[in-house]
Amino acid sequence: MPEKTENNRRLVVVSNRVADFKAKFQTGGLAVALGDALKASKGLWFGWSGDTRDDALSVPPHVEHVAGLTVATIDLTDKEAEGYYFGYANRCLWPALHYRLDLAQSNEEQSEIYFQVNARFADALMPLITPDDIIWVNDYHLIPLAEELRGRGCEARIGFFLHTPFPSPEIFAAVPSQKRLGNALMVYDVVGFQTTSDRDNFRRYVTASLDGEQLQGDRVTAQGETTLASVFPIGIDVEHFKKLADEEDTKGPLLPDVGSDMKTIIGVDRLDYTKGLPERLRAFEVLLEQFPEHHGKVRLVQIAPPTREGLPVYQEIRENVERLVGRINGRFGDLSWQPVIYMHRGVAQHILVHLFRRSDVGFVTPLHDGMNLVAKEYIAAQAAQDPGVLVLSRFAGAAEQLREALLINPHDIQETARALDRALTMPRQERWARHNRLWQRIETYDLFNWRDSFIQSFAESDTNPVNLFPKEAGAA
Ligand code: ADQ
């Protein structure tokens, strides 16, 4: 293990999955955001390989040096993957954190396996870390990890970042095993949230359900543990997206060239029920119903890569979306105009950026979303002098920052359709003014600000200052 000084601490990122650096595309927000951030610290990324095997319990972690960092993974047994990942994490926690208690299913066996797999992560991670490391745990799959690591004598600083919303305390209190989760969160030195409302929900939950107290600053205390609960809105590498968009602008159109009158609305989301895709398609349909002047002059391009296909609820959402696409195209389309272009696959990032740049409206309508990076990527890809308009759900975490977007309630189909019409007809001066302010916001709160401020919060919870990213290291 290399020797470390105070200013040269190693970052250890732990997440359910590590990014696959050999894959052609990264479609998950987490993978896209953390990959570059980790390389700058020559750190360690630890997670599940995504593979299962019968003898997983007796196989040591697979350690690989790849793309400037160390990647260590463990395999799970089928039973572990089913109970931990498909079971408690994605059948129970994911829907509940997105206010879908109606979809949250749990049985005791699955939640038990979730806690056991977290213990297995801790067993495998302990030999790979030192007390001087800084451990950054990501997302709802791994809430109990700090408790497990502390139980094994880990003295390193440990922070947790929740990429999803933290729902209102009444919702979280209804999650099976919620007290175990709540107490486990309190063990972290820092718990990071995407928005002030997530943080405030957590603070209220700590007082209401854990008999805790809110202290000065962002600190909360309960059950003898004190943690810093703060807001770190995730961002994107704005310069990277802008540069890519400028390059793509010099290339010919990817979409069928159907004349300069045709406007394009773009939607890009994992095909997840939280992303509001049926509501979005319905709003587009209502736009065509109520504003016939757009017939033949607007198209919706929806790119929706598959996700968690093993779960029935994801098969249902796919069927629903594809039925609506067929209905709209059948109802309004003709030989020269296809209103909805739909793709159920991942695409290369430069193609996404090309589409963002050439689209007049970015259409982002999640029913609930931790942040939503697509909204920020759309803004970053616009041409400054002639930008498009972002129509954004007020229930995306991004809405807290992106106030100059046209904010809509995605459940209100009529309101969303009217916002689409307004976006399609907005004068250039207004588009420009809104874009300018949005741009400033995404530029200030970019990926590096997120990374550095989260790391800085570890320093605040420590007596020794931490400088993982000295200036000469440059942008990740
Ligand atoms: P996600 O739910 O995956 O992330 P999001 O933040 O929008 O959602 O990130 C998706 C990322 O995948 C974007 O970078 C996007 O460009 C990319 N992507 C989407 N579709 C793609 C496609 N077809 N091909 C290639 N790339 C595609 C979770 C939370 C969010 C939170 C992020 C980060 O659910 O709320 O913003 O983590 O914290």
Short mmCIF file of C-alpha atoms and ligand atoms in Angstrom, two decimals:
data_model
loop_
_atom_site.label_atom_id
_atom_site.label_comp_id
_atom_site.label_asym_id
_atom_site.label_seq_id
_atom_site.Cartn_x
_atom_site.Cartn_y
_atom_site.Cartn_z
CA MET A 1 0.00 0.00 0.00
CA PRO A 2 1.58 3.37 -0.98
CA GLU A 3 2.52 5.76 1.83
CA LYS A 4 0.26 8.80 2.12
CA THR A 5 0.75 12.31 3.46
CA GLU A 6 -2.01 14.57 4.74
CA ASN A 7 -2.21 16.41 1.42
CA ASN A 8 -2.03 13.30 -0.65
CA ARG A 9 -4.89 11.20 0.53
CA ARG A 10 -6.24 8.52 -1.72
CA LEU A 11 -9.85 8.63 -2.76
CA VAL A 12 -11.75 5.37 -2.59
CA VAL A 13 -15.09 5.41 -4.37
CA VAL A 14 -17.56 2.64 -3.62
CA SER A 15 -20.68 2.14 -5.69
CA ASN A 16 -22.90 -0.77 -6.60
CA ARG A 17 -21.27 -1.08 -10.03
CA VAL A 18 -18.00 0.32 -11.25
CA ALA A 19 -17.87 1.88 -14.72
CA ASP A 20 -16.94 -0.52 -17.50
CA PHE A 21 -14.05 1.32 -19.10
CA LYS A 22 -14.04 -1.11 -22.00
CA ALA A 23 -17.70 -0.46 -22.85
CA LYS A 24 -18.61 1.65 -25.86
CA PHE A 25 -21.16 3.80 -24.01
CA GLN A 26 -21.76 4.86 -20.42
CA THR A 27 -25.48 5.45 -20.01
CA GLY A 28 -25.83 5.79 -16.21
CA GLY A 29 -25.47 9.25 -14.68
CA LEU A 30 -23.34 7.86 -11.90
CA ALA A 31 -20.85 6.18 -14.23
CA VAL A 32 -20.58 9.22 -16.46
CA ALA A 33 -20.02 11.61 -13.57
CA LEU A 34 -17.63 9.63 -11.39
CA GLY A 35 -15.33 8.05 -14.00
CA ASP A 36 -13.32 11.17 -14.75
CA ALA A 37 -13.50 12.47 -11.19
CA LEU A 38 -11.73 9.38 -9.84
CA LYS A 39 -8.87 9.37 -12.32
CA ALA A 40 -7.61 12.70 -10.99
CA SER A 41 -6.80 11.15 -7.60
CA LYS A 42 -5.38 7.84 -8.90
CA GLY A 43 -7.89 6.30 -6.60
CA LEU A 44 -9.62 3.00 -6.09
CA TRP A 45 -13.09 2.22 -7.38
CA PHE A 46 -14.77 -0.69 -5.64
CA GLY A 47 -18.06 -2.36 -6.48
CA TRP A 48 -19.96 -5.39 -7.74
CA SER A 49 -18.70 -6.81 -11.04
CA GLY A 50 -22.27 -7.38 -12.22
CA ASP A 51 -21.48 -11.12 -12.48
CA THR A 52 -22.82 -13.94 -10.39
CA ARG A 53 -21.22 -17.29 -9.58
CA ASP A 54 -22.01 -20.12 -7.18
CA ASP A 55 -18.66 -19.89 -5.34
CA ALA A 56 -18.71 -16.05 -5.05
CA LEU A 57 -18.45 -16.18 -1.24
CA SER A 58 -14.98 -17.77 -1.40
CA VAL A 59 -13.50 -15.74 -4.28
CA PRO A 60 -11.29 -12.72 -3.39
CA PRO A 61 -11.87 -9.35 -5.10
CA HIS A 62 -10.67 -8.97 -8.66
CA VAL A 63 -8.20 -6.07 -8.74
CA GLU A 64 -7.24 -4.37 -12.00
CA HIS A 65 -5.29 -1.23 -12.90
CA VAL A 66 -7.17 0.43 -15.70
CA ALA A 67 -7.37 3.91 -17.22
CA GLY A 68 -5.25 5.52 -14.46
CA LEU A 69 -7.05 4.08 -11.46
CA THR A 70 -7.45 0.81 -9.60
CA VAL A 71 -10.71 -1.03 -10.05
CA ALA A 72 -11.63 -3.79 -7.59
CA THR A 73 -14.79 -5.85 -7.93
CA ILE A 74 -16.48 -8.77 -6.26
CA ASP A 75 -18.95 -11.23 -7.73
CA LEU A 76 -22.22 -12.11 -6.00
CA THR A 77 -24.15 -15.35 -5.83
CA ASP A 78 -27.45 -15.45 -7.74
CA LYS A 79 -29.26 -15.35 -4.42
CA GLU A 80 -27.34 -12.26 -3.31
CA ALA A 81 -27.92 -10.42 -6.60
CA GLU A 82 -31.62 -11.24 -6.46
CA GLY A 83 -32.12 -10.20 -2.82
CA TYR A 84 -29.79 -7.19 -2.69
CA TYR A 85 -29.89 -5.62 -6.17
CA PHE A 86 -33.11 -6.70 -7.88
CA GLY A 87 -34.85 -7.17 -4.54
CA TYR A 88 -34.51 -4.66 -1.75
CA ALA A 89 -32.50 -1.98 -3.63
CA ASN A 90 -34.53 -1.82 -6.82
CA ARG A 91 -37.92 -3.30 -5.93
CA CYS A 92 -38.20 -1.47 -2.63
CA LEU A 93 -35.76 1.41 -2.11
CA TRP A 94 -35.66 2.87 -5.65
CA PRO A 95 -39.45 3.27 -5.94
CA ALA A 96 -39.83 4.49 -2.34
CA LEU A 97 -37.09 7.10 -2.71
CA HIS A 98 -38.98 8.34 -5.79
CA TYR A 99 -42.29 8.55 -3.89
CA ARG A 100 -43.65 5.34 -5.45
CA LEU A 101 -44.63 3.44 -2.30
CA ASP A 102 -47.29 1.77 -4.45
CA LEU A 103 -44.49 -0.02 -6.34
CA ALA A 104 -42.24 -0.65 -3.33
CA GLN A 105 -42.26 -4.35 -2.52
CA SER A 106 -40.21 -6.01 0.11
CA ASN A 107 -39.90 -9.22 1.98
CA GLU A 108 -37.74 -9.75 5.00
CA GLU A 109 -35.45 -12.20 3.25
CA GLN A 110 -34.53 -9.63 0.59
CA SER A 111 -33.84 -6.85 3.05
CA GLU A 112 -31.72 -9.25 5.14
CA ILE A 113 -29.69 -10.14 2.04
CA TYR A 114 -29.24 -6.42 1.29
CA PHE A 115 -27.64 -5.91 4.72
CA GLN A 116 -25.55 -9.10 4.31
CA VAL A 117 -24.21 -8.01 0.93
CA ASN A 118 -23.19 -4.69 2.47
CA ALA A 119 -21.30 -6.70 5.09
CA ARG A 120 -19.64 -8.65 2.26
CA PHE A 121 -18.60 -5.39 0.58
CA ALA A 122 -17.03 -4.33 3.89
CA ASP A 123 -15.17 -7.66 4.28
CA ALA A 124 -13.73 -7.39 0.79
CA LEU A 125 -12.89 -3.68 1.05
CA MET A 126 -11.14 -3.69 4.45
CA PRO A 127 -7.84 -5.26 3.22
CA LEU A 128 -7.68 -2.73 0.35
CA ILE A 129 -7.92 0.48 2.41
CA THR A 130 -5.82 2.40 4.94
CA PRO A 131 -6.90 4.76 7.75
CA ASP A 132 -5.67 7.71 5.63
CA ASP A 133 -7.96 7.00 2.71
CA ILE A 134 -11.10 8.96 2.12
CA ILE A 135 -14.02 6.69 1.35
CA TRP A 136 -16.84 8.02 -0.79
CA VAL A 137 -19.84 5.69 -0.81
CA ASN A 138 -22.47 6.18 -3.47
CA ASP A 139 -26.16 5.67 -3.48
CA TYR A 140 -29.01 3.74 -1.98
CA HIS A 141 -27.55 0.28 -2.57
CA LEU A 142 -24.88 0.85 0.07
CA ILE A 143 -26.47 2.78 2.94
CA PRO A 144 -25.25 0.31 5.63
CA LEU A 145 -21.62 0.20 4.40
CA ALA A 146 -20.08 2.71 6.84
CA GLU A 147 -21.63 0.89 9.80
CA GLU A 148 -20.17 -2.38 8.53
CA LEU A 149 -16.74 -0.83 7.95
CA ARG A 150 -16.68 0.82 11.39
CA GLY A 151 -17.64 -2.52 12.93
CA ARG A 152 -14.48 -3.94 11.35
CA GLY A 153 -12.29 -1.19 12.81
CA CYS A 154 -12.13 1.17 9.81
CA GLU A 155 -10.88 4.60 10.92
CA ALA A 156 -10.91 6.36 7.56
CA ARG A 157 -13.27 9.26 6.87
CA ILE A 158 -16.41 7.96 5.18
CA GLY A 159 -18.93 10.04 3.27
CA PHE A 160 -22.15 9.00 1.57
CA PHE A 161 -23.75 10.67 -1.44
CA LEU A 162 -27.37 9.96 -2.34
CA HIS A 163 -27.96 10.37 -6.08
CA THR A 164 -31.73 9.94 -5.75
CA PRO A 165 -34.18 12.20 -3.92
CA PHE A 166 -34.57 11.77 -0.17
CA PRO A 167 -38.37 11.76 0.12
CA SER A 168 -40.48 13.43 2.76
CA PRO A 169 -40.09 11.85 6.22
CA GLU A 170 -43.57 10.30 6.09
CA ILE A 171 -42.61 8.40 2.93
CA PHE A 172 -39.20 7.29 4.23
CA ALA A 173 -40.74 6.19 7.52
CA ALA A 174 -42.94 3.78 5.53
CA VAL A 175 -39.96 1.92 4.00
CA PRO A 176 -39.47 -1.54 5.52
CA SER A 177 -36.29 -1.55 7.71
CA GLN A 178 -36.21 2.28 7.59
CA LYS A 179 -34.83 2.64 11.13
CA ARG A 180 -31.89 0.41 10.34
CA LEU A 181 -31.22 2.54 7.26
CA GLY A 182 -31.65 5.82 9.14
CA ASN A 183 -29.30 4.77 11.93
CA ALA A 184 -26.80 3.50 9.34
CA LEU A 185 -26.81 6.88 7.58
CA MET A 186 -25.96 8.57 10.89
CA VAL A 187 -22.67 6.61 11.04
CA TYR A 188 -21.22 8.50 8.05
CA ASP A 189 -19.05 11.55 8.66
CA VAL A 190 -20.91 13.31 5.86
CA VAL A 191 -24.19 12.56 4.09
CA GLY A 192 -24.54 14.47 0.81
CA PHE A 193 -27.80 15.31 -0.96
CA GLN A 194 -28.61 16.78 -4.38
CA THR A 195 -30.97 19.54 -3.20
CA THR A 196 -31.89 21.56 -0.13
CA SER A 197 -35.29 19.90 -0.07
CA ASP A 198 -33.67 16.42 0.11
CA ARG A 199 -31.43 17.60 2.94
CA ASP A 200 -34.34 19.18 4.78
CA ASN A 201 -36.40 16.00 4.39
CA PHE A 202 -33.53 14.03 5.94
CA ARG A 203 -33.17 16.49 8.81
CA ARG A 204 -36.89 16.27 9.52
CA TYR A 205 -36.72 12.47 9.32
CA VAL A 206 -33.86 12.38 11.87
CA THR A 207 -35.89 14.38 14.38
CA ALA A 208 -39.22 12.68 13.69
CA SER A 209 -38.18 9.03 13.45
CA LEU A 210 -34.74 8.70 15.05
CA ASP A 211 -35.41 10.96 18.08
CA GLY A 212 -32.54 13.10 16.87
CA GLU A 213 -31.75 16.78 16.96
CA GLN A 214 -30.68 19.37 14.44
CA LEU A 215 -27.45 21.06 15.48
CA GLN A 216 -25.76 24.22 14.22
CA GLY A 217 -24.66 24.34 10.62
CA ASP A 218 -25.74 21.27 8.72
CA ARG A 219 -25.08 18.85 11.57
CA VAL A 220 -27.62 16.41 12.93
CA THR A 221 -27.33 14.03 15.83
CA ALA A 222 -29.21 10.87 16.80
CA GLN A 223 -28.51 7.65 18.66
CA GLY A 224 -25.10 8.95 19.82
CA GLU A 225 -23.90 9.67 16.27
CA THR A 226 -23.39 13.08 14.66
CA THR A 227 -23.17 13.64 10.94
CA LEU A 228 -22.92 16.55 8.55
CA ALA A 229 -25.94 16.52 6.21
CA SER A 230 -25.27 18.91 3.35
CA VAL A 231 -26.19 19.77 -0.23
CA PHE A 232 -23.84 19.03 -3.15
CA PRO A 233 -25.70 19.39 -6.45
CA ILE A 234 -24.05 17.14 -9.03
CA GLY A 235 -22.96 18.84 -12.24
CA ILE A 236 -21.43 18.03 -15.60
CA ASP A 237 -18.14 18.78 -17.33
CA VAL A 238 -19.56 21.85 -19.08
CA GLU A 239 -16.49 22.61 -21.20
CA HIS A 240 -16.36 19.04 -22.48
CA PHE A 241 -19.99 19.15 -23.60
CA LYS A 242 -19.61 22.59 -25.16
CA LYS A 243 -16.51 21.56 -27.10
CA LEU A 244 -18.15 18.38 -28.31
CA ALA A 245 -21.25 20.32 -29.39
CA ASP A 246 -19.15 22.87 -31.30
CA GLU A 247 -17.38 20.03 -33.13
CA GLU A 248 -20.65 18.29 -33.91
CA ASP A 249 -22.08 21.55 -35.27
CA THR A 250 -19.68 21.41 -38.19
CA LYS A 251 -20.99 17.98 -39.23
CA GLY A 252 -23.98 17.24 -41.42
CA PRO A 253 -27.41 16.48 -39.85
CA LEU A 254 -27.98 13.02 -38.38
CA LEU A 255 -31.76 13.27 -38.49
CA PRO A 256 -33.57 13.18 -41.84
CA ASP A 257 -33.31 16.67 -43.33
CA VAL A 258 -36.92 17.67 -43.85
CA GLY A 259 -36.52 21.39 -44.38
CA SER A 260 -35.68 24.33 -42.14
CA ASP A 261 -39.29 24.63 -40.93
CA MET A 262 -39.10 21.39 -38.93
CA LYS A 263 -38.47 21.88 -35.21
CA THR A 264 -37.08 19.11 -33.01
CA ILE A 265 -37.88 18.31 -29.38
CA ILE A 266 -35.39 15.94 -27.73
CA GLY A 267 -35.86 13.55 -24.80
CA VAL A 268 -33.08 11.27 -23.49
CA ASP A 269 -33.67 9.02 -20.49
CA ARG A 270 -33.13 5.51 -19.22
CA LEU A 271 -36.46 3.76 -19.76
CA ASP A 272 -37.39 4.07 -16.09
CA TYR A 273 -40.86 4.70 -14.66
CA THR A 274 -39.50 7.67 -12.70
CA LYS A 275 -38.64 9.57 -15.89
CA GLY A 276 -42.24 10.40 -16.82
CA LEU A 277 -42.09 9.05 -20.37
CA PRO A 278 -45.79 8.21 -20.80
CA GLU A 279 -46.74 11.65 -19.43
CA ARG A 280 -44.26 13.24 -21.84
CA LEU A 281 -45.69 11.41 -24.84
CA ARG A 282 -49.23 12.30 -23.79
CA ALA A 283 -48.23 15.98 -23.54
CA PHE A 284 -46.76 15.84 -27.03
CA GLU A 285 -49.96 14.23 -28.26
CA VAL A 286 -52.02 17.02 -26.65
CA LEU A 287 -49.76 19.61 -28.28
CA LEU A 288 -50.61 18.09 -31.67
CA GLU A 289 -54.31 17.93 -30.75
CA GLN A 290 -54.61 21.49 -29.51
CA PHE A 291 -52.04 23.34 -31.61
CA PRO A 292 -52.57 22.04 -35.15
CA GLU A 293 -50.32 24.78 -36.51
CA HIS A 294 -47.40 22.54 -35.46
CA HIS A 295 -48.51 19.64 -37.67
CA GLY A 296 -45.76 18.67 -40.05
CA LYS A 297 -43.45 21.18 -38.35
CA VAL A 298 -42.35 19.46 -35.16
CA ARG A 299 -40.97 16.07 -34.22
CA LEU A 300 -40.13 14.48 -30.88
CA VAL A 301 -36.93 12.45 -30.81
CA GLN A 302 -37.00 10.15 -27.77
CA ILE A 303 -33.95 8.07 -26.93
CA ALA A 304 -34.60 5.63 -24.10
CA PRO A 305 -31.95 2.97 -23.43
CA PRO A 306 -32.99 -0.20 -21.60
CA THR A 307 -32.43 -0.43 -17.86
CA ARG A 308 -33.12 -3.11 -15.17
CA GLU A 309 -34.97 -5.22 -17.72
CA GLY A 310 -35.13 -8.17 -15.32
CA LEU A 311 -37.89 -6.44 -13.33
CA PRO A 312 -41.48 -6.77 -14.64
CA VAL A 313 -42.34 -3.12 -13.95
CA TYR A 314 -39.65 -2.10 -16.48
CA GLN A 315 -41.14 -4.41 -19.11
CA GLU A 316 -44.51 -2.77 -18.48
CA ILE A 317 -43.18 0.77 -18.90
CA ARG A 318 -41.53 -0.23 -22.18
CA GLU A 319 -44.78 -1.67 -23.53
CA ASN A 320 -46.66 1.43 -22.44
CA VAL A 321 -44.17 3.82 -24.07
CA GLU A 322 -44.05 1.86 -27.32
CA ARG A 323 -47.85 1.72 -27.50
CA LEU A 324 -48.05 5.51 -27.11
CA VAL A 325 -45.34 6.11 -29.75
CA GLY A 326 -47.27 3.90 -32.18
CA ARG A 327 -50.53 5.64 -31.37
CA ILE A 328 -49.18 9.16 -31.94
CA ASN A 329 -47.42 8.24 -35.17
CA GLY A 330 -50.48 6.37 -36.43
CA ARG A 331 -52.84 9.17 -35.47
CA PHE A 332 -50.94 12.20 -36.77
CA GLY A 333 -48.15 11.00 -39.07
CA ASP A 334 -48.28 10.85 -42.85
CA LEU A 335 -45.94 9.81 -45.64
CA SER A 336 -43.77 12.89 -45.20
CA TRP A 337 -43.93 13.41 -41.42
CA GLN A 338 -43.20 11.02 -38.53
CA PRO A 339 -44.07 12.91 -35.32
CA VAL A 340 -42.11 10.64 -32.89
CA ILE A 341 -38.71 9.11 -33.61
CA TYR A 342 -38.05 6.58 -30.84
CA MET A 343 -34.90 4.56 -30.11
CA HIS A 344 -34.65 1.96 -27.35
CA ARG A 345 -30.86 1.81 -27.08
CA GLY A 346 -27.79 3.64 -25.82
CA VAL A 347 -26.00 5.87 -28.27
CA ALA A 348 -22.49 7.35 -28.31
CA GLN A 349 -22.13 10.57 -26.35
CA HIS A 350 -21.17 12.64 -29.40
CA ILE A 351 -24.40 11.60 -31.10
CA LEU A 352 -26.45 12.63 -28.07
CA VAL A 353 -24.67 15.97 -28.01
CA HIS A 354 -25.24 16.42 -31.74
CA LEU A 355 -28.95 15.85 -31.19
CA PHE A 356 -29.02 18.24 -28.23
CA ARG A 357 -27.36 20.95 -30.33
CA ARG A 358 -29.75 20.53 -33.24
CA SER A 359 -32.89 20.41 -31.09
CA ASP A 360 -35.06 23.45 -30.43
CA VAL A 361 -36.45 22.09 -27.17
CA GLY A 362 -34.94 19.87 -24.46
CA PHE A 363 -37.85 17.96 -22.92
CA VAL A 364 -37.05 16.61 -19.43
CA THR A 365 -40.11 15.52 -17.46
CA PRO A 366 -39.26 13.10 -14.62
CA LEU A 367 -41.95 12.51 -12.01
CA HIS A 368 -39.09 12.63 -9.48
CA ASP A 369 -35.35 12.70 -10.10
CA GLY A 370 -32.33 13.21 -7.86
CA MET A 371 -30.79 15.77 -10.22
CA ASN A 372 -31.10 14.88 -13.93
CA LEU A 373 -27.89 15.40 -15.83
CA VAL A 374 -29.58 15.38 -19.23
CA ALA A 375 -31.12 18.79 -18.45
CA LYS A 376 -27.63 20.21 -17.82
CA GLU A 377 -26.12 18.47 -20.85
CA TYR A 378 -28.82 19.98 -23.08
CA ILE A 379 -27.99 23.50 -21.86
CA ALA A 380 -24.24 22.95 -22.26
CA ALA A 381 -24.69 21.81 -25.87
CA GLN A 382 -26.64 24.88 -27.06
CA ALA A 383 -25.23 27.52 -29.39
CA ALA A 384 -24.92 30.70 -27.29
CA GLN A 385 -26.39 33.02 -29.94
CA ASP A 386 -29.34 30.83 -30.91
CA PRO A 387 -30.07 28.50 -27.99
CA GLY A 388 -32.94 26.09 -27.57
CA VAL A 389 -35.39 26.09 -24.65
CA LEU A 390 -35.40 23.64 -21.74
CA VAL A 391 -38.80 22.40 -20.58
CA LEU A 392 -38.12 20.87 -17.18
CA SER A 393 -40.11 19.05 -14.52
CA ARG A 394 -40.24 20.94 -11.25
CA PHE A 395 -39.72 17.55 -9.56
CA ALA A 396 -36.23 17.06 -11.00
CA GLY A 397 -33.53 18.07 -8.52
CA ALA A 398 -32.13 20.22 -11.34
CA ALA A 399 -35.19 22.50 -11.13
CA GLU A 400 -33.84 23.98 -7.87
CA GLN A 401 -30.93 25.45 -9.85
CA LEU A 402 -32.37 25.78 -13.37
CA ARG A 403 -35.12 28.26 -12.58
CA GLU A 404 -35.03 29.94 -16.00
CA ALA A 405 -36.15 26.75 -17.72
CA LEU A 406 -39.88 26.47 -18.44
CA LEU A 407 -40.78 24.58 -15.26
CA ILE A 408 -43.78 22.26 -15.50
CA ASN A 409 -45.69 19.78 -13.42
CA PRO A 410 -45.30 16.58 -15.47
CA HIS A 411 -48.60 15.22 -14.13
CA ASP A 412 -50.39 18.21 -15.67
CA ILE A 413 -50.49 17.18 -19.31
CA GLN A 414 -52.26 20.36 -20.48
CA GLU A 415 -49.75 22.63 -18.75
CA THR A 416 -46.87 20.66 -20.26
CA ALA A 417 -48.38 20.85 -23.76
CA ARG A 418 -48.77 24.63 -23.40
CA ALA A 419 -45.15 24.91 -22.23
CA LEU A 420 -44.07 22.99 -25.35
CA ASP A 421 -45.96 25.42 -27.54
CA ARG A 422 -44.40 28.35 -25.71
CA ALA A 423 -40.93 26.84 -26.09
CA LEU A 424 -41.43 26.21 -29.82
CA THR A 425 -42.55 29.80 -30.42
CA MET A 426 -40.31 31.67 -27.96
CA PRO A 427 -38.60 34.73 -29.47
CA ARG A 428 -34.84 34.55 -29.80
CA GLN A 429 -34.20 37.39 -27.32
CA GLU A 430 -36.06 35.56 -24.53
CA ARG A 431 -34.36 32.25 -25.37
CA TRP A 432 -31.01 33.98 -25.23
CA ALA A 433 -31.71 35.70 -21.89
CA ARG A 434 -32.91 32.49 -20.23
CA HIS A 435 -30.03 30.47 -21.64
CA ASN A 436 -27.44 32.93 -20.39
CA ARG A 437 -28.60 32.54 -16.81
CA LEU A 438 -28.90 28.77 -17.08
CA TRP A 439 -25.42 28.57 -18.53
CA GLN A 440 -23.93 30.56 -15.63
CA ARG A 441 -25.59 28.21 -13.18
CA ILE A 442 -24.31 24.96 -14.78
CA GLU A 443 -20.87 26.46 -15.23
CA THR A 444 -20.60 27.47 -11.56
CA TYR A 445 -22.01 24.21 -10.21
CA ASP A 446 -20.17 21.85 -12.52
CA LEU A 447 -18.81 18.35 -11.99
CA PHE A 448 -15.60 19.61 -10.43
CA ASN A 449 -17.40 21.90 -8.01
CA TRP A 450 -19.49 18.91 -6.93
CA ARG A 451 -16.47 16.68 -6.46
CA ASP A 452 -14.36 19.27 -4.67
CA SER A 453 -17.08 20.52 -2.37
CA PHE A 454 -17.99 16.98 -1.35
CA ILE A 455 -14.32 16.19 -0.61
CA GLN A 456 -14.01 19.50 1.22
CA SER A 457 -16.86 18.47 3.48
CA PHE A 458 -14.71 15.55 4.61
CA ALA A 459 -12.05 18.06 5.53
CA GLU A 460 -14.60 20.00 7.55
CA SER A 461 -15.42 16.91 9.53
CA ASP A 462 -11.72 16.34 10.22
CA THR A 463 -9.00 18.34 11.95
CA ASN A 464 -6.55 17.74 9.07
CA PRO A 465 -7.24 19.63 5.83
CA VAL A 466 -7.50 17.46 2.75
CA ASN A 467 -6.29 18.48 -0.67
CA LEU A 468 -6.87 15.60 -3.04
CA PHE A 469 -6.79 17.70 -6.16
CA PRO A 470 -3.86 20.14 -6.13
CA LYS A 471 -4.16 22.82 -8.86
CA GLU A 472 -1.51 21.31 -11.17
CA ALA A 473 -3.58 18.10 -11.46
CA GLY A 474 -5.95 20.11 -13.68
CA ALA A 475 -9.44 19.11 -14.59
CA ALA A 476 -10.26 15.43 -14.43
P1 ADQ B 1 -29.86 8.59 -14.02
O1 ADQ B 1 -31.18 8.21 -13.49
O2 ADQ B 1 -29.19 7.60 -14.91
O3 ADQ B 1 -28.85 9.00 -12.85
P2 ADQ B 1 -29.36 11.24 -15.36
O4 ADQ B 1 -28.89 12.15 -14.30
O5 ADQ B 1 -30.24 11.90 -16.36
O6 ADQ B 1 -30.13 9.98 -14.83
O7 ADQ B 1 -28.08 10.71 -16.12
C1 ADQ B 1 -28.17 9.92 -17.28
C2 ADQ B 1 -26.84 9.95 -18.04
O8 ADQ B 1 -26.83 8.91 -19.00
C3 ADQ B 1 -26.62 11.26 -18.78
O9 ADQ B 1 -25.27 11.59 -18.71
C4 ADQ B 1 -27.02 10.91 -20.22
O10 ADQ B 1 -26.35 11.66 -21.22
C5 ADQ B 1 -26.66 9.45 -20.31
N1 ADQ B 1 -27.60 8.78 -21.24
C6 ADQ B 1 -28.92 8.72 -21.12
N2 ADQ B 1 -29.45 8.06 -22.17
C7 ADQ B 1 -28.44 7.69 -22.94
C8 ADQ B 1 -28.34 6.97 -24.19
N3 ADQ B 1 -29.40 6.51 -24.85
N4 ADQ B 1 -27.13 6.76 -24.68
C9 ADQ B 1 -26.04 7.22 -24.04
N5 ADQ B 1 -26.07 7.90 -22.89
C10 ADQ B 1 -27.25 8.14 -22.34
C11 ADQ B 1 -28.91 8.98 -11.41
C12 ADQ B 1 -30.10 9.70 -10.77
C13 ADQ B 1 -30.18 11.14 -11.29
C14 ADQ B 1 -28.87 11.86 -11.01
C15 ADQ B 1 -27.69 11.03 -11.49
C16 ADQ B 1 -26.37 11.62 -11.05
O11 ADQ B 1 -31.32 9.02 -11.04
O12 ADQ B 1 -31.23 11.84 -10.66
O13 ADQ B 1 -28.86 13.09 -11.71
O14 ADQ B 1 -27.74 9.70 -11.00
O15 ADQ B 1 -26.36 11.85 -9.68
#
